[in-house]
Coordinates of N, CA, C and O in Angstrom, one line a residue:
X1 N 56.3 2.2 -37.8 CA 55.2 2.2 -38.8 C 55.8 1.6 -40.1 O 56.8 2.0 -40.7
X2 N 55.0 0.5 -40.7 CA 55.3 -0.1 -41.9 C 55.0 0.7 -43.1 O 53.8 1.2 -43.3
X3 N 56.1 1.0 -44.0 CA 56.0 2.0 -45.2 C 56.0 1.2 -46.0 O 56.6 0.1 -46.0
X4 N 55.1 1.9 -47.4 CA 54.6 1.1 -48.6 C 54.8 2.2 -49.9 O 54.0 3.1 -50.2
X5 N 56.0 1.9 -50.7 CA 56.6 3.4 -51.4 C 55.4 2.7 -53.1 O 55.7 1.7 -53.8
X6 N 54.5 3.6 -53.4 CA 54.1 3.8 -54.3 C 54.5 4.3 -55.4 O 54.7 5.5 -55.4
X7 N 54.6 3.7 -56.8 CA 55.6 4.5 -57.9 C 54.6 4.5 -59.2 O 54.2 3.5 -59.8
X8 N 54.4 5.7 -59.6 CA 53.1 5.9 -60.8 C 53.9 5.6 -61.9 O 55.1 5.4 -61.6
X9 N 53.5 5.4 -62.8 CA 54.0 5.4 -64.3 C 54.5 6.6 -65.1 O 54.3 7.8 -64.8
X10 N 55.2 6.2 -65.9 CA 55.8 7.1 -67.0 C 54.9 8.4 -67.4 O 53.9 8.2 -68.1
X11 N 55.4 9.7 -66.9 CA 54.8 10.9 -67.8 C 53.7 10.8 -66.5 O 52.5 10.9 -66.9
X12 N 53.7 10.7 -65.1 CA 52.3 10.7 -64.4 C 52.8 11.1 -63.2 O 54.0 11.4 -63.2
X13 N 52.0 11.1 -61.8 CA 52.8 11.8 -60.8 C 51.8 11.6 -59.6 O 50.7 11.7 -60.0
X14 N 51.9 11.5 -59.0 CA 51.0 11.4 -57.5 C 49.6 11.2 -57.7 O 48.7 10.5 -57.1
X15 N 49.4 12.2 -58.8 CA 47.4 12.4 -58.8 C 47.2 11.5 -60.0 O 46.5 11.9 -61.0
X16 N 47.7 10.2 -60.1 CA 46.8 9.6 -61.2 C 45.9 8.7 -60.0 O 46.2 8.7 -58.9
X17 N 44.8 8.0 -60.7 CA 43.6 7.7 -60.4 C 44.4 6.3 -59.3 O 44.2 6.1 -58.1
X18 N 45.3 5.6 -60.3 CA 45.8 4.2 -59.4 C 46.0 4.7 -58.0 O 45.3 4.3 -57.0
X19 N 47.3 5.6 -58.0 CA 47.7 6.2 -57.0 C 46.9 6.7 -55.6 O 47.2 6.5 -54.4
X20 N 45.6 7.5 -56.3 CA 44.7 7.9 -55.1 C 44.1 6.9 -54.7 O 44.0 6.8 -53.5
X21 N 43.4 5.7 -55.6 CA 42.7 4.7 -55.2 C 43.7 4.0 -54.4 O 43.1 3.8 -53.3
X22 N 44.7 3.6 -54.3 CA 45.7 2.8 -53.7 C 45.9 3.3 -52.2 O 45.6 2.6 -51.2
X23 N 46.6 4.5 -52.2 CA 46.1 5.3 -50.8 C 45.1 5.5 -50.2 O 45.3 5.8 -49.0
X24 N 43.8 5.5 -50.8 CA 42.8 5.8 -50.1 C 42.8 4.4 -49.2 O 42.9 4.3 -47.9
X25 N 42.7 3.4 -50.1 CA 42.6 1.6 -49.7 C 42.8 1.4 -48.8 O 42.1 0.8 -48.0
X26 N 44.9 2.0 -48.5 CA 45.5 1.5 -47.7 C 45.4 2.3 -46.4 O 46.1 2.2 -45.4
X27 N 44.2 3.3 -46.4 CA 44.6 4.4 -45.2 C 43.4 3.6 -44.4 O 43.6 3.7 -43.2
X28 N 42.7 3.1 -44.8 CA 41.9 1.7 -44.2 C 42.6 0.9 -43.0 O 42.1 0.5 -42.0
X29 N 43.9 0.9 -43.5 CA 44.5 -0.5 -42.4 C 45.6 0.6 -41.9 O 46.4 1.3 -42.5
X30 N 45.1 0.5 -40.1 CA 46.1 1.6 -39.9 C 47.6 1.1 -39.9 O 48.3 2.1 -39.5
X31 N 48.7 -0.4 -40.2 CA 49.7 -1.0 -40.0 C 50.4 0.0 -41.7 O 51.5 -0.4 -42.0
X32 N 50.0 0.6 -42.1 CA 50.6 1.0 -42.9 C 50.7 2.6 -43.4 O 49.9 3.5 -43.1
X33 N 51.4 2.7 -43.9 CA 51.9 4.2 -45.0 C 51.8 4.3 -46.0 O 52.9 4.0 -46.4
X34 N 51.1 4.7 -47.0 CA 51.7 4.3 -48.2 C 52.4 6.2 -48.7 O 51.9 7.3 -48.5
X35 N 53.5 5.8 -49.4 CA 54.2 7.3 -49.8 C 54.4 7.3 -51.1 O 55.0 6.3 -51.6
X36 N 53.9 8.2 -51.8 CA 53.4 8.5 -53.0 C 54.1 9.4 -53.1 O 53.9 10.5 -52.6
X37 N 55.7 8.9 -54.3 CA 56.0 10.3 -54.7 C 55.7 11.0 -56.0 O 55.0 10.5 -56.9
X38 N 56.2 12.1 -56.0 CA 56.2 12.7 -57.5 C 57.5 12.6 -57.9 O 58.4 13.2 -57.5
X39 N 57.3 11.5 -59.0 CA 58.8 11.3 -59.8 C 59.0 11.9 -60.3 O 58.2 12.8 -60.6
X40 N 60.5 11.9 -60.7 CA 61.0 13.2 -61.7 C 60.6 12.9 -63.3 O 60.3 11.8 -63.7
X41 N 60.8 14.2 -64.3 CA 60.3 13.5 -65.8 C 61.7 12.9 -66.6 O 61.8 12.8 -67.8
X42 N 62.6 12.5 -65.5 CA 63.6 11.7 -66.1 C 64.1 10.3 -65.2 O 64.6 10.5 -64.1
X43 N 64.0 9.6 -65.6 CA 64.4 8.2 -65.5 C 65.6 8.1 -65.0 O 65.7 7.3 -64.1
X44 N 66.6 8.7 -65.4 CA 67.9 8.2 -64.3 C 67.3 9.1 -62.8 O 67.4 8.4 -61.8
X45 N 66.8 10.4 -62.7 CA 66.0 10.4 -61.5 C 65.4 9.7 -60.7 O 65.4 9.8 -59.5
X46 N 64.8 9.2 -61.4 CA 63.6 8.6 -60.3 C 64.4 7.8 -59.9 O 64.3 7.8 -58.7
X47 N 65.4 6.9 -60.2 CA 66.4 6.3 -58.9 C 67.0 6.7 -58.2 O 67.7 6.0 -57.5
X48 N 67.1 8.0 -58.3 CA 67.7 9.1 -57.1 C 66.8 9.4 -56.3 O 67.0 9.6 -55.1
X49 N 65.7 9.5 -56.9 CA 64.8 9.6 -55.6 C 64.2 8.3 -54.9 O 64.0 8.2 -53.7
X50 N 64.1 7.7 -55.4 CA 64.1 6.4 -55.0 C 64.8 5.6 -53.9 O 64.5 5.1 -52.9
X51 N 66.1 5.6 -54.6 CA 67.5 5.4 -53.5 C 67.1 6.5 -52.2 O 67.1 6.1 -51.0
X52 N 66.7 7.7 -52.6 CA 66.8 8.7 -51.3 C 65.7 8.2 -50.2 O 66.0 8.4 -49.0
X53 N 64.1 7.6 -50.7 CA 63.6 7.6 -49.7 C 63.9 6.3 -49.3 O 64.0 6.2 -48.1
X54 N 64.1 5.4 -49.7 CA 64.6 3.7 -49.5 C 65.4 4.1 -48.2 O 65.0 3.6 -47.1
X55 N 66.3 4.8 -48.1 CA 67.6 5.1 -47.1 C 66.2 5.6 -46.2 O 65.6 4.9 -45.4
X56 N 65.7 7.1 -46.6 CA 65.0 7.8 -45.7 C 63.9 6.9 -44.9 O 63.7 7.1 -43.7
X57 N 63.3 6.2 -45.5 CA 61.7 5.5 -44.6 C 61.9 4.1 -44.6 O 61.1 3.5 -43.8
X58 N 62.7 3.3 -45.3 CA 63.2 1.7 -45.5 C 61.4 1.0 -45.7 O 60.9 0.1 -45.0
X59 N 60.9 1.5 -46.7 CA 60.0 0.6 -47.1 C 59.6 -0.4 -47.0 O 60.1 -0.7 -48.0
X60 N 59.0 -1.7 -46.4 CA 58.7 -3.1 -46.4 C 58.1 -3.5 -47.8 O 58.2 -4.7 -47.9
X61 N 57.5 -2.8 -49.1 CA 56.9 -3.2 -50.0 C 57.0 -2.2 -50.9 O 57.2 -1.1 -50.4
X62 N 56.9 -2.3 -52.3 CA 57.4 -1.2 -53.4 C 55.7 -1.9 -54.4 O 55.5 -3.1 -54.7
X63 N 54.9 -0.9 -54.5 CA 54.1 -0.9 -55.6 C 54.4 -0.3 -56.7 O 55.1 0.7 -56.6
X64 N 53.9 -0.8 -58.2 CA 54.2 0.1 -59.3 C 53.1 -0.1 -60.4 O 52.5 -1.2 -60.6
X65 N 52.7 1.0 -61.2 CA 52.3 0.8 -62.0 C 53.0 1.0 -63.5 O 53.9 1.8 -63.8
X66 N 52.4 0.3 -64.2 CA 53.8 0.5 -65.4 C 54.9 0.5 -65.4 O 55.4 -0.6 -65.3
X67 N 55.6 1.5 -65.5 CA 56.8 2.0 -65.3 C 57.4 2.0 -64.2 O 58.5 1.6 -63.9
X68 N 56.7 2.5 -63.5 CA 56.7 2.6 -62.0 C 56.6 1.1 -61.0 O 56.7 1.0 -59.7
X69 N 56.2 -0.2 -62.3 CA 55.9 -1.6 -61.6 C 57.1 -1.9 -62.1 O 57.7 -2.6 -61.2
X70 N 58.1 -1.9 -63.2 CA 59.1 -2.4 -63.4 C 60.7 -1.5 -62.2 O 61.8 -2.1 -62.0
X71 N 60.4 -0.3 -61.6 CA 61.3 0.0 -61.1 C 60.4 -0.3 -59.6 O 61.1 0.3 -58.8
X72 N 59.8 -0.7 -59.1 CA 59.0 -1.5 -58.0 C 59.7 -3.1 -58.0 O 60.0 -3.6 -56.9
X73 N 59.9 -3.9 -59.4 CA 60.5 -4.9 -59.1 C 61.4 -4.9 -59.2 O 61.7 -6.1 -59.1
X74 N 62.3 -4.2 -59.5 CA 63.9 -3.8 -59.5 C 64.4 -3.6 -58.0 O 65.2 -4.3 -57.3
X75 N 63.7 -2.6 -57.7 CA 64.1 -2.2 -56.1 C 64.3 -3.5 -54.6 O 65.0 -4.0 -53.7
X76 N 62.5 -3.6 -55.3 CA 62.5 -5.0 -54.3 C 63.1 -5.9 -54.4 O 63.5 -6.4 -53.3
X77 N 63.4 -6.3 -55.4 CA 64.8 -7.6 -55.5 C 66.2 -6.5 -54.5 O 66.8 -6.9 -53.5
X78 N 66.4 -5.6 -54.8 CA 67.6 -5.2 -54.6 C 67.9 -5.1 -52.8 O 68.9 -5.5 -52.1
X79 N 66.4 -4.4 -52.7 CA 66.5 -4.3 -51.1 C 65.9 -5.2 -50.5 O 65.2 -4.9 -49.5
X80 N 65.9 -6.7 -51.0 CA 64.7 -7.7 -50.2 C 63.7 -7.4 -49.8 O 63.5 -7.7 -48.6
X81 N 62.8 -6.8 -50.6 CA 61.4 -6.3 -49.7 C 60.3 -7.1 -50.9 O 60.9 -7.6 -51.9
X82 N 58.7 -7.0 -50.9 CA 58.5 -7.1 -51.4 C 57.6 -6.3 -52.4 O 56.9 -5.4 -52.1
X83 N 57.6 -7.0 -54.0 CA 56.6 -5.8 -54.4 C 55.4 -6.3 -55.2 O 55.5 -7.4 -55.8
X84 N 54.4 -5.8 -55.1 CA 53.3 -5.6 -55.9 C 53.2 -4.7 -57.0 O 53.4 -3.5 -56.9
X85 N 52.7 -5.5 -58.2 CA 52.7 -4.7 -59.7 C 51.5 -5.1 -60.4 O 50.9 -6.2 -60.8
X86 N 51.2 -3.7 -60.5 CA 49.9 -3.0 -61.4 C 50.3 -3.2 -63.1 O 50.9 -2.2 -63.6
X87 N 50.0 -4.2 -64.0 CA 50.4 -4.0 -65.2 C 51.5 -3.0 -65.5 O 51.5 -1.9 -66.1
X88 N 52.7 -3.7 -65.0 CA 54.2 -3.5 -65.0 C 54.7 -4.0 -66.6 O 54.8 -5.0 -67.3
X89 N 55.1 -2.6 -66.7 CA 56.4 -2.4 -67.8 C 57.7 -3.5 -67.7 O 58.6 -3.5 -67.0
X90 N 57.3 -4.3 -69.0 CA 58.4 -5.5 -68.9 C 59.5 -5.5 -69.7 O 59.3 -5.6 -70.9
X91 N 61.2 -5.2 -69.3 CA 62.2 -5.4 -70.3 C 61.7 -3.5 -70.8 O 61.7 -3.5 -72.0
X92 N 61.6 -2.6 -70.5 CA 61.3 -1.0 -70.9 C 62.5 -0.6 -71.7 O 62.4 0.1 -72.8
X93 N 63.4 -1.0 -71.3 CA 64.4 -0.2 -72.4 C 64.2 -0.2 -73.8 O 64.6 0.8 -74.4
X94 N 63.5 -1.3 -74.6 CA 63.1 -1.7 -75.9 C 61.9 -0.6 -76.1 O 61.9 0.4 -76.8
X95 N 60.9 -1.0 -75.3 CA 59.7 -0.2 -75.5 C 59.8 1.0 -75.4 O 59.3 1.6 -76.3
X96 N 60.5 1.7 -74.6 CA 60.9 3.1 -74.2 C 61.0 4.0 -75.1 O 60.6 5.1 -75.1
X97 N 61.7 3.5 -76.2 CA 62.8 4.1 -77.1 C 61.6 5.0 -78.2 O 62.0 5.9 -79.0
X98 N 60.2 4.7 -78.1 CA 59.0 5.0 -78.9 C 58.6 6.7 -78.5 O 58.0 7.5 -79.2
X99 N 59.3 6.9 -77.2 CA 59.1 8.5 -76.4 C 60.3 9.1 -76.5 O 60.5 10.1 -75.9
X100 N 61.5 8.2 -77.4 CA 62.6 9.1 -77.5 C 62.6 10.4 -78.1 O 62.5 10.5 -79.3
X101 N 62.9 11.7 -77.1 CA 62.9 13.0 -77.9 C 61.7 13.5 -76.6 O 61.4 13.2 -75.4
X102 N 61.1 14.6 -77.7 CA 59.8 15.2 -76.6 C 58.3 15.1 -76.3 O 57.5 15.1 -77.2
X103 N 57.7 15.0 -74.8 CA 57.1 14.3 -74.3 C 56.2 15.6 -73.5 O 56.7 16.7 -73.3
X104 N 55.1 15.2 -73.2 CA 54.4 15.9 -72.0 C 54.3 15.2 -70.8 O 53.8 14.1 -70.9
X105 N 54.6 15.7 -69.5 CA 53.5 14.6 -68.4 C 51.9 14.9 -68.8 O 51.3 15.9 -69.3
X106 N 51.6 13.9 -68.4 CA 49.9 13.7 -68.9 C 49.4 14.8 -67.4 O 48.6 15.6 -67.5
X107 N 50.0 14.6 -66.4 CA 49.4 15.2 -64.9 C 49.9 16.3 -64.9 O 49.4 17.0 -64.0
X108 N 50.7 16.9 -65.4 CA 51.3 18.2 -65.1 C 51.0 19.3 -66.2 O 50.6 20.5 -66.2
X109 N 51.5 18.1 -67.5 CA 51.7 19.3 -68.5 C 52.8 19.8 -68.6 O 53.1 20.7 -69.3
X110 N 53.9 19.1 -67.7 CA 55.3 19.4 -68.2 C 56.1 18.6 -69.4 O 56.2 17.4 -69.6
X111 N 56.5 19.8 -70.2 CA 57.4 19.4 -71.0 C 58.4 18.8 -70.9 O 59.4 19.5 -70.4
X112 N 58.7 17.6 -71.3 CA 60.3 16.9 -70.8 C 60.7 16.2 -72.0 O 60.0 15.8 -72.9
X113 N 62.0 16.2 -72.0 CA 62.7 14.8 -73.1 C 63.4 13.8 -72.7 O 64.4 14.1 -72.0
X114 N 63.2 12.8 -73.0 CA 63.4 11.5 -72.8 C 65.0 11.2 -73.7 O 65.1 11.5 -74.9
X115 N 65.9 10.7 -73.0 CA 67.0 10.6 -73.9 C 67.6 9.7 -74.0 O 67.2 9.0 -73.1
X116 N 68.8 9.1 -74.9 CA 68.9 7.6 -74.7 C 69.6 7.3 -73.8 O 69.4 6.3 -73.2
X117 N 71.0 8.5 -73.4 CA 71.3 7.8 -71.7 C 69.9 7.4 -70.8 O 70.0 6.4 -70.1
X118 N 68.6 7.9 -70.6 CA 67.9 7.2 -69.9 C 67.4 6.0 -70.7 O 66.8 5.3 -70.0
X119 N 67.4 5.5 -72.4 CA 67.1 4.4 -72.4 C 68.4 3.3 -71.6 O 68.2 2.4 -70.8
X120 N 69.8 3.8 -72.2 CA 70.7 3.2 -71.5 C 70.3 2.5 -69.9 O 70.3 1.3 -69.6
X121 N 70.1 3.7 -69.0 CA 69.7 3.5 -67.7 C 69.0 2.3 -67.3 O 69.3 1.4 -66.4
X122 N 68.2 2.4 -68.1 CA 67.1 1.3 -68.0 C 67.3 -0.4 -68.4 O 66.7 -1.3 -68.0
X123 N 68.4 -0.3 -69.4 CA 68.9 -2.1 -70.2 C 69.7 -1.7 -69.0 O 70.0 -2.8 -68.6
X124 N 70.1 -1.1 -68.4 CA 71.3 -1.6 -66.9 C 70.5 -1.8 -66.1 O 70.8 -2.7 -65.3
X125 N 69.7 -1.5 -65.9 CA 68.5 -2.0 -64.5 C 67.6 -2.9 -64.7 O 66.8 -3.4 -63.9
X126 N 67.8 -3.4 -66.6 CA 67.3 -4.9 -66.7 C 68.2 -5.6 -66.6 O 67.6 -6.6 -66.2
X127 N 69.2 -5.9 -66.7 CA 70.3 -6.3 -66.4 C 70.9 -6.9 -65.2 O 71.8 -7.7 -65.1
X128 N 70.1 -6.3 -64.1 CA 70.7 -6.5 -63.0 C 69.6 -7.1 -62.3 O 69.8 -7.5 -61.1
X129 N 68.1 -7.3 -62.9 CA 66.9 -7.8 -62.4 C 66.8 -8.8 -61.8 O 66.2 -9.0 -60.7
X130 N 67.7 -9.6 -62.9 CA 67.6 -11.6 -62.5 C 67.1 -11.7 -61.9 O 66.9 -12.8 -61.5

């Protein structure tokens, strides 16, 4: 079965609107999966989880929205697959830096802080885009 790793945006998590609409879509065509995680509320995470399911399900395609479209075209460069992006976060480490300190997820209502090793994280994962 061809898997399709879905990645929501910053501060958001499985139940934003893109997300359901996107899965609903793809549950149409039975040649695919689409896996919708819930990212963590920190940034050097979500490439841990990331890396984890890449290994676990080997995705053929990485969607993203926002945030979740710039670490969608990160990945796919890395693992040759391809990706599709939803008004994707371009060059983020600059822009980022505006949520440095504390934040809510909008879907949860969890409390998190944003810090600059994860802006760090991020100018390394533009860095390695080319």
């Amino acid at each position: 079965m061809n898997r399709i790793l879905y990645l929501h945006g910053f501060a958001s998590s499985s139940d934003s609107t893109k997300a359901k609409l996107f899965r609903a879509f793809m549950q149409k065509n039975k040649k695919f999966v689409v896996l919708v995680p819930d990212l963590p509320n920190n940034l050097v995470g979500w490439s841990d989880v990331i890396e984890n399911l890449v290994k676990q399900y080997a995705p053929v395609a990485f969607v993203g929205s926002s945030l979740g479209g710039f670490y969608a075209s990160y990945y796919a460069r890395r693992f040759g697959t391809i990706d599709i992006l939803l008004n994707p976060a371009v060059l983020p480490a600059q822009g980022m830096k505006v949520y440095l300190g504390n934040n809510k997820n909008y879907s949860t209502n969890e409390e998190f802080e944003l810090t600059n090793a994860e802006i760090e994280h991020l100018a390394k994962m533009e860095k390695n885009i080319g």
